[in-house]
XYZ file of C-alpha atoms in Angstrom:
128
model
C 0.260 -0.203 0.146
C 1.022 3.103 -1.172
C 1.125 6.204 1.180
C -1.924 8.581 0.475
C -0.203 11.469 0.866
C 3.031 11.318 -1.914
C 1.789 8.200 -3.403
C 6.096 7.007 -4.061
C 6.381 5.412 -0.881
C 5.039 2.229 1.261
C 2.961 3.761 3.961
C 4.525 3.492 7.418
C 1.728 5.166 9.928
C -1.802 6.158 9.834
C -3.403 9.450 11.253
C -4.851 9.466 14.473
C -7.254 11.401 13.857
C -8.633 10.476 10.222
C -6.876 7.111 9.393
C -5.260 8.291 6.551
C -1.968 6.491 5.658
C 1.395 8.001 5.598
C 5.171 7.357 5.049
C 7.048 10.266 6.780
C 7.505 13.504 9.379
C 7.076 15.375 5.604
C 3.760 14.029 4.906
C 2.573 13.924 8.377
C 2.450 17.799 8.462
C 1.764 18.000 4.579
C -1.234 16.408 5.992
C -2.468 17.623 8.986
C -3.173 20.937 7.832
C -6.321 19.329 6.130
C -6.590 16.523 8.199
C -10.201 17.579 11.821
C -6.920 17.381 14.108
C -6.056 21.054 13.251
C -7.265 24.010 14.674
C -11.044 25.386 13.289
C -10.459 28.389 11.388
C -13.783 29.300 12.612
C -13.769 28.444 16.376
C -10.025 28.394 17.358
C -11.047 24.682 18.858
C -7.974 22.268 18.509
C -11.032 18.827 18.201
C -7.900 16.755 19.302
C -7.577 18.722 23.099
C -11.562 18.048 23.241
C -12.839 15.165 25.388
C -13.369 11.665 22.824
C -16.714 10.042 22.443
C -16.178 7.379 24.900
C -18.357 4.832 22.608
C -17.406 2.519 20.668
C -19.125 2.636 17.195
C -18.623 -0.468 15.959
C -18.634 -2.807 19.540
C -18.936 -6.426 19.491
C -18.808 -9.100 22.033
C -15.168 -9.011 21.624
C -14.491 -5.212 22.217
C -12.604 -4.390 25.438
C -13.979 -1.398 27.762
C -11.817 1.568 27.380
C -11.495 1.640 31.634
C -9.575 -1.774 30.863
C -7.496 -0.793 27.911
C -6.549 2.006 29.856
C -4.541 -0.201 32.829
C -1.947 -1.073 29.311
C -0.870 1.701 29.169
C -0.552 2.139 33.783
C 1.804 -1.475 32.511
C 5.545 -1.041 33.050
C 5.747 -4.335 32.167
C 4.262 -4.252 28.765
C 6.339 -0.305 28.240
C 9.304 -2.438 29.190
C 8.607 -5.689 26.374
C 7.336 -3.004 23.526
C 11.269 -1.273 24.661
C 11.888 -4.133 22.169
C 12.640 -3.287 18.577
C 11.827 -6.361 17.447
C 9.181 -6.779 18.771
C 7.845 -2.628 17.632
C 8.566 -4.134 13.944
C 6.542 -6.856 14.466
C 3.291 -4.853 15.852
C 4.053 -1.951 12.597
C 4.557 -4.976 10.143
C 1.033 -6.439 11.318
C -0.609 -3.123 11.239
C 0.069 -2.580 7.303
C -0.272 -5.705 6.544
C -3.095 -6.517 3.793
C -3.547 -9.901 4.705
C -4.242 -9.439 8.677
C -5.102 -12.639 9.263
C -1.816 -14.190 7.497
C 0.391 -11.740 9.538
C -0.884 -12.659 13.287
C -0.288 -16.878 11.909
C 2.558 -15.562 11.368
C 3.625 -13.118 14.627
C 2.304 -16.088 16.883
C 5.272 -18.446 15.614
C 7.608 -16.050 16.907
C 8.550 -15.994 21.100
C 8.596 -12.461 21.664
C 5.171 -11.516 20.151
C 3.542 -14.515 21.830
C 4.893 -13.167 25.348
C 3.699 -10.127 24.834
C -0.189 -11.091 22.912
C -0.285 -13.210 26.498
C 0.406 -10.188 28.900
C -2.149 -7.766 27.111
C -4.917 -10.834 28.080
C -3.275 -10.761 31.008
C -3.486 -6.901 32.320
C -6.874 -6.309 30.544
C -8.028 -9.544 32.983
C -8.597 -12.039 29.900
C -6.805 -15.055 31.276
C -6.302 -17.862 28.553
């Protein structure tokens, strides 16, 4: 998949507001002026500083409540595990994969990824 800003490189990132795909800081800077993250010209309000909607857009029976997800940010053990560059690369590749199911199957063969998955499930209280 290509960067949706420059159309020259593969994307590595997604805008947290509109989910557009981009490849670099330069492309993000070009994009942010037209995204919802920029200040509203008429009001001067910055939507990114307003309280986000607390409801999920498409909840399912597998949706984890936000209170449990917030526990992930508080876990020092998870932060330490995420300091591993190999794991971070795997997570980025998984997020960018066209075939998510195949990418997840491959990731689950890696011990560092299964350790990460088990830790996340333990933190949110979904023990296997």
